[in-house]
Each structure stands twice: as structure tokens, then as C-alpha cells.
Amino acid sequence: MRQRLSFIVTTVMFWHLCSPLAVAESRKPEQLDKFPPSPLEITTPDPLIRGGLDKQPLTLEEKQKLEISLDELNQQAVVTLQEGDKEKAFEIWNRELRLRRFLGSLAEVEALSRVGAIAWNENEGDQVKYITQRLQGIEKQMLTQKSNDLELWRSLGDAYQKIRVPNLAIGVYQQILTLVRQQNDTIAELQTLNTIGEIHLSWFDYSPAATTYQELLNLSANKNDRLNEVAYLQKLAYIYEKTKQHQPGINILSKLVDIYTNDNNLTQVPGLKIAIASNYEYLSRENPNLRQEAFNNYQEAYTIAWQLQQYVNASEALQKLITLYRSQKQIDEALQVSQILLETEKLATNFYGLMQAYDQIGQLYSERQEYSKALTAFQKGLEIAQQLKHEETYFTQKIDTLSKTNF
């Protein structure tokens, strides 16, 4: 029993001595401050600032002189960085930043934003951290004081963006949004929501981006602001495409088609119709009844593109239509569309597309075991391949294989 108790005591003492707290307690005093405080929080007196500020704040003239001196420090830091002494450069900048706060919060935030952007570009992680902490301190003070200084809030949001902390930037712009709504400033509201949406989108945060752009879409629709309505629909279409939300994508794309059609501006419609059809084609994997919608939209895309002489879009719609027919084993229909595709590629003078079309026709005739027609198609494909000096071996092999077939 004594031996067991001794073992337990020894084990407990061992773990205590090895714990982080015990290790820290065993260090010498000079080792305890392994991670020094932020250089932006150093309170050592600076020769550029006189004493007695608690009794007499800086006068306007003193602030103007200080601003000139701090601009000179910034230039000195820029030159030092260009000379390759990064550590010294940020020492100078940190001194500048410590002193900028004597010129007010806006001047300090703008300086923090400027130096923060440099620190990010120079991959100075610790410096970015120090600046982030200081910005958060300013934000906390603003919240405590219930600041409604929009210029300062916007500068703070911009600073957070410069140092790549989108979550903090979004929080600031939400504060701005609340303020501008209280002031019934609809223009500022739209600008702020746009900024929020752009931040979400730039960081691939698609779900909140969609929510923001949907809100913007509703606002623009209520104002009958057609230009912005189209822009927000395009943003939402992009988001739903990236997140593979096919039904919402169809809904948004269809609204765009309606707008362009009503405005008699059909230029964008073929591409939109192709995108709608692709979404229906995907959804038809689980709901075959939707496959006809895919066929219809590909056909409409081709028809409109042909009328507009958009032969590239027409070819794309036809190619997707052929692929869809082939997936359903509708070889006759696929061959009919392939013949139309040939004419379209000729009009588009797209020799590569023409070569692919002959290849496709050859494959389709081979599936129907009409080898003579397949051979003719592959031979025409080879002629183009030889002109392009591309895929010659492929077509030659196809022709050799068919030539050996007894047909």
C-alpha cells in the first residue's frame, strides 16, 4: 500500500512539474515575457510629444507640426523598406502609429490601414496581428461610445479589409448599415449592402452573399431600377452556379431572360437559355420529367442564336443537345442535329468544331452499324485534321478499323 501511494505521489509531482504553468513558474523573470506586448501599446515618452497633455492637450499648431513629422517618419520607413531593412522599417512605422493616435481616431485608423496593407503584402504576420488588435480596441471604444461617425466606421471597415479579416469587416459594415438606415439614407444603404456582398463573394462565402444580393435585388425591384436589378440577378446566377443550386439558378436565369426579352435585347438570351437547360439536365437525373425542359431550352437557345448569327452559341446549344440525345439512345435525333451542327460550324468557320462534328457523326453511324457512312464521316474529319495538324492519328486509326470491317 505504501509503495502504491508513493508511486501516485511521484506521478502527480512529475505531471505538476511538467505542466505549462509549472514550466513558466520555473523560468527566470526575463524569460517570462517570451511574447512581448504589442509595439503599438508602448508608453515610453517620445520626443515628438511634449509632457503635460493631461493638463493641456495638443494645440492645433502642435498637431499640424506632429502630422508633418509623422508623414516624414512614414517616408523614412518606406525608404528603409526599399533598402531591404524590413525590421527597421516596421520599427519606424510602429513609432508613427503610436503617435498617430494623438491626432484622433480617424487619423490613426487611416494610418493603421495603410501600414496594415504593407504588412500583409510583406507577409509580416505579427505586425498584422498587432494592427488588428489595435483596430479592435478602437472599435470596442466606438461601440461603447455608440459612435455614429460614419467616416470613422467606414475607415475602420476599409482597414479590416486591407488586413484580410473579412469577419471583422462585415461586423463593421453591419454597424454602418444600421446607422444609414436610421438616417433613411437609401443610397448609402445600397452602397453598404454592395460592399457586404462583395466581401462575402471575394471570400467565397456564398450563402450570406446570396442573402445580401437577394436583399439588394428586392430593393432595386421595388424602385424599378432595371440596371441594378439585372446586375444583382447576374450576381445571384453566378453564386447559384458555383454552389450548384440548380432550381434557384433556373429561377434567377429565367428572370434575366424575361427582362432581356421584354427589353427586346436578345443578345444575352442564348447563353442564358443554355445555362437554364444545363440546370434542367442535371435535375432530370432525379426527375426525368424535367428532361423535356432541357431539350426545349437547348432548342430555343439554338434558334435565337441562329437568328442573331451567334454561331458559337448556336454550336454550343446543338452540341449539348446532341449529347443529351445520345444519353437517351436517341441516335436518329442526334444525327439530325449533328447535320445542323455541321452547317453551323461552317458558317462560324470553326474548323476545329467542324472536325469534332464529323467525328461525332462517325461515332453515331458506327453505333447504328452504318459503317460506310461512318467511314465517310471519319475521312472528312481526317481531311480537316490534316489541315489543322491535329488528331490525325486518331482519325487514321478510326478509318483503319472501319476499313477492316466487312460491311
mmCIF file of N, CA, C and O in Angstrom, residues 1 8 32 37 62 76 110 134 137 154 170 185 188 190 206 252 259 268 321 344 348 386 395:
data_model
loop_
_atom_site.group_PDB
_atom_site.id
_atom_site.type_symbol
_atom_site.label_atom_id
_atom_site.label_comp_id
_atom_site.label_asym_id
_atom_site.label_seq_id
_atom_site.Cartn_x
_atom_site.Cartn_y
_atom_site.Cartn_z
ATOM 1 N N MET A 1 0.829 -1.203 0.000
ATOM 2 C CA MET A 1 0.000 0.000 0.000
ATOM 3 C C MET A 1 0.861 1.249 0.000
ATOM 4 O O MET A 1 0.603 2.194 -0.737
ATOM 5 N N ILE A 8 1.901 7.010 -6.714
ATOM 6 C CA ILE A 8 0.902 8.029 -7.080
ATOM 7 C C ILE A 8 1.438 9.418 -6.815
ATOM 8 O O ILE A 8 1.323 10.324 -7.644
ATOM 9 N N LEU A 32 10.015 35.108 -18.903
ATOM 10 C CA LEU A 32 8.565 35.070 -18.843
ATOM 11 C C LEU A 32 7.929 35.852 -19.994
ATOM 12 O O LEU A 32 6.876 35.493 -20.496
ATOM 13 N N PRO A 37 4.651 42.597 -25.408
ATOM 14 C CA PRO A 37 3.400 43.278 -25.732
ATOM 15 C C PRO A 37 3.488 43.945 -27.103
ATOM 16 O O PRO A 37 4.572 44.117 -27.657
ATOM 17 N N GLU A 62 0.416 72.528 -32.752
ATOM 18 C CA GLU A 62 1.237 71.366 -32.380
ATOM 19 C C GLU A 62 0.806 70.130 -33.169
ATOM 20 O O GLU A 62 1.655 69.324 -33.593
ATOM 21 N N GLN A 76 10.333 57.873 -44.284
ATOM 22 C CA GLN A 76 11.587 57.237 -43.845
ATOM 23 C C GLN A 76 11.426 55.719 -43.807
ATOM 24 O O GLN A 76 12.325 54.978 -44.223
ATOM 25 N N GLU A 110 -6.684 55.407 -40.344
ATOM 26 C CA GLU A 110 -6.180 55.518 -41.716
ATOM 27 C C GLU A 110 -4.719 55.086 -41.798
ATOM 28 O O GLU A 110 -4.314 54.429 -42.763
ATOM 29 N N ARG A 134 -5.148 46.538 -32.364
ATOM 30 C CA ARG A 134 -5.368 47.968 -32.123
ATOM 31 C C ARG A 134 -6.684 48.428 -32.760
ATOM 32 O O ARG A 134 -7.446 49.194 -32.156
ATOM 33 N N GLY A 137 -9.456 47.398 -30.634
ATOM 34 C CA GLY A 137 -9.553 48.270 -29.467
ATOM 35 C C GLY A 137 -10.316 49.544 -29.787
ATOM 36 O O GLY A 137 -11.149 50.009 -29.002
ATOM 37 N N ARG A 154 -16.459 53.745 -41.647
ATOM 38 C CA ARG A 154 -16.066 53.278 -42.993
ATOM 39 C C ARG A 154 -14.558 53.089 -43.094
ATOM 40 O O ARG A 154 -14.089 52.148 -43.743
ATOM 41 N N ILE A 170 -17.117 42.708 -41.984
ATOM 42 C CA ILE A 170 -18.569 42.543 -42.116
ATOM 43 C C ILE A 170 -19.275 43.116 -40.888
ATOM 44 O O ILE A 170 -20.303 43.805 -41.000
ATOM 45 N N ASP A 185 -31.013 56.920 -45.313
ATOM 46 C CA ASP A 185 -30.133 57.212 -46.447
ATOM 47 C C ASP A 185 -30.100 55.983 -47.357
ATOM 48 O O ASP A 185 -29.276 55.085 -47.191
ATOM 49 N N ALA A 188 -26.782 55.298 -49.357
ATOM 50 C CA ALA A 188 -25.733 54.725 -48.513
ATOM 51 C C ALA A 188 -26.072 53.287 -48.128
ATOM 52 O O ALA A 188 -25.183 52.433 -48.004
ATOM 53 N N LEU A 190 -27.692 51.091 -50.022
ATOM 54 C CA LEU A 190 -27.347 50.263 -51.174
ATOM 55 C C LEU A 190 -25.835 50.092 -51.298
ATOM 56 O O LEU A 190 -25.346 48.982 -51.566
ATOM 57 N N TYR A 206 -20.534 32.033 -50.020
ATOM 58 C CA TYR A 206 -21.630 32.200 -50.963
ATOM 59 C C TYR A 206 -23.008 32.353 -50.321
ATOM 60 O O TYR A 206 -23.841 33.107 -50.821
ATOM 61 N N ILE A 252 -33.535 32.347 -61.251
ATOM 62 C CA ILE A 252 -32.849 33.620 -61.479
ATOM 63 C C ILE A 252 -32.566 33.828 -62.964
ATOM 64 O O ILE A 252 -32.799 34.917 -63.514
ATOM 65 N N ILE A 259 -36.465 39.719 -68.533
ATOM 66 C CA ILE A 259 -36.091 41.136 -68.612
ATOM 67 C C ILE A 259 -35.518 41.471 -69.988
ATOM 68 O O ILE A 259 -35.922 42.448 -70.633
ATOM 69 N N GLN A 268 -28.109 38.417 -74.923
ATOM 70 C CA GLN A 268 -27.679 37.561 -73.826
ATOM 71 C C GLN A 268 -28.531 36.300 -73.680
ATOM 72 O O GLN A 268 -28.164 35.390 -72.929
ATOM 73 N N LEU A 321 -27.291 19.512 -77.083
ATOM 74 C CA LEU A 321 -28.498 18.798 -77.477
ATOM 75 C C LEU A 321 -28.155 17.399 -77.997
ATOM 76 O O LEU A 321 -28.831 16.414 -77.653
ATOM 77 N N THR A 344 -23.625 24.834 -89.096
ATOM 78 C CA THR A 344 -23.352 25.938 -88.178
ATOM 79 C C THR A 344 -21.852 26.172 -88.029
ATOM 80 O O THR A 344 -21.383 27.323 -88.028
ATOM 81 N N ALA A 348 -19.577 29.427 -88.958
ATOM 82 C CA ALA A 348 -18.723 30.037 -87.933
ATOM 83 C C ALA A 348 -17.249 29.948 -88.311
ATOM 84 O O ALA A 348 -16.390 30.487 -87.593
ATOM 85 N N GLN A 386 -5.817 17.012 -90.901
ATOM 86 C CA GLN A 386 -4.536 17.207 -91.590
ATOM 87 C C GLN A 386 -4.262 18.695 -91.819
ATOM 88 O O GLN A 386 -3.118 19.141 -91.730
ATOM 89 N N PHE A 395 -7.973 9.926 -86.265
ATOM 90 C CA PHE A 395 -8.855 9.666 -87.405
ATOM 91 C C PHE A 395 -8.311 8.542 -88.284
ATOM 92 O O PHE A 395 -9.087 7.726 -88.817
#
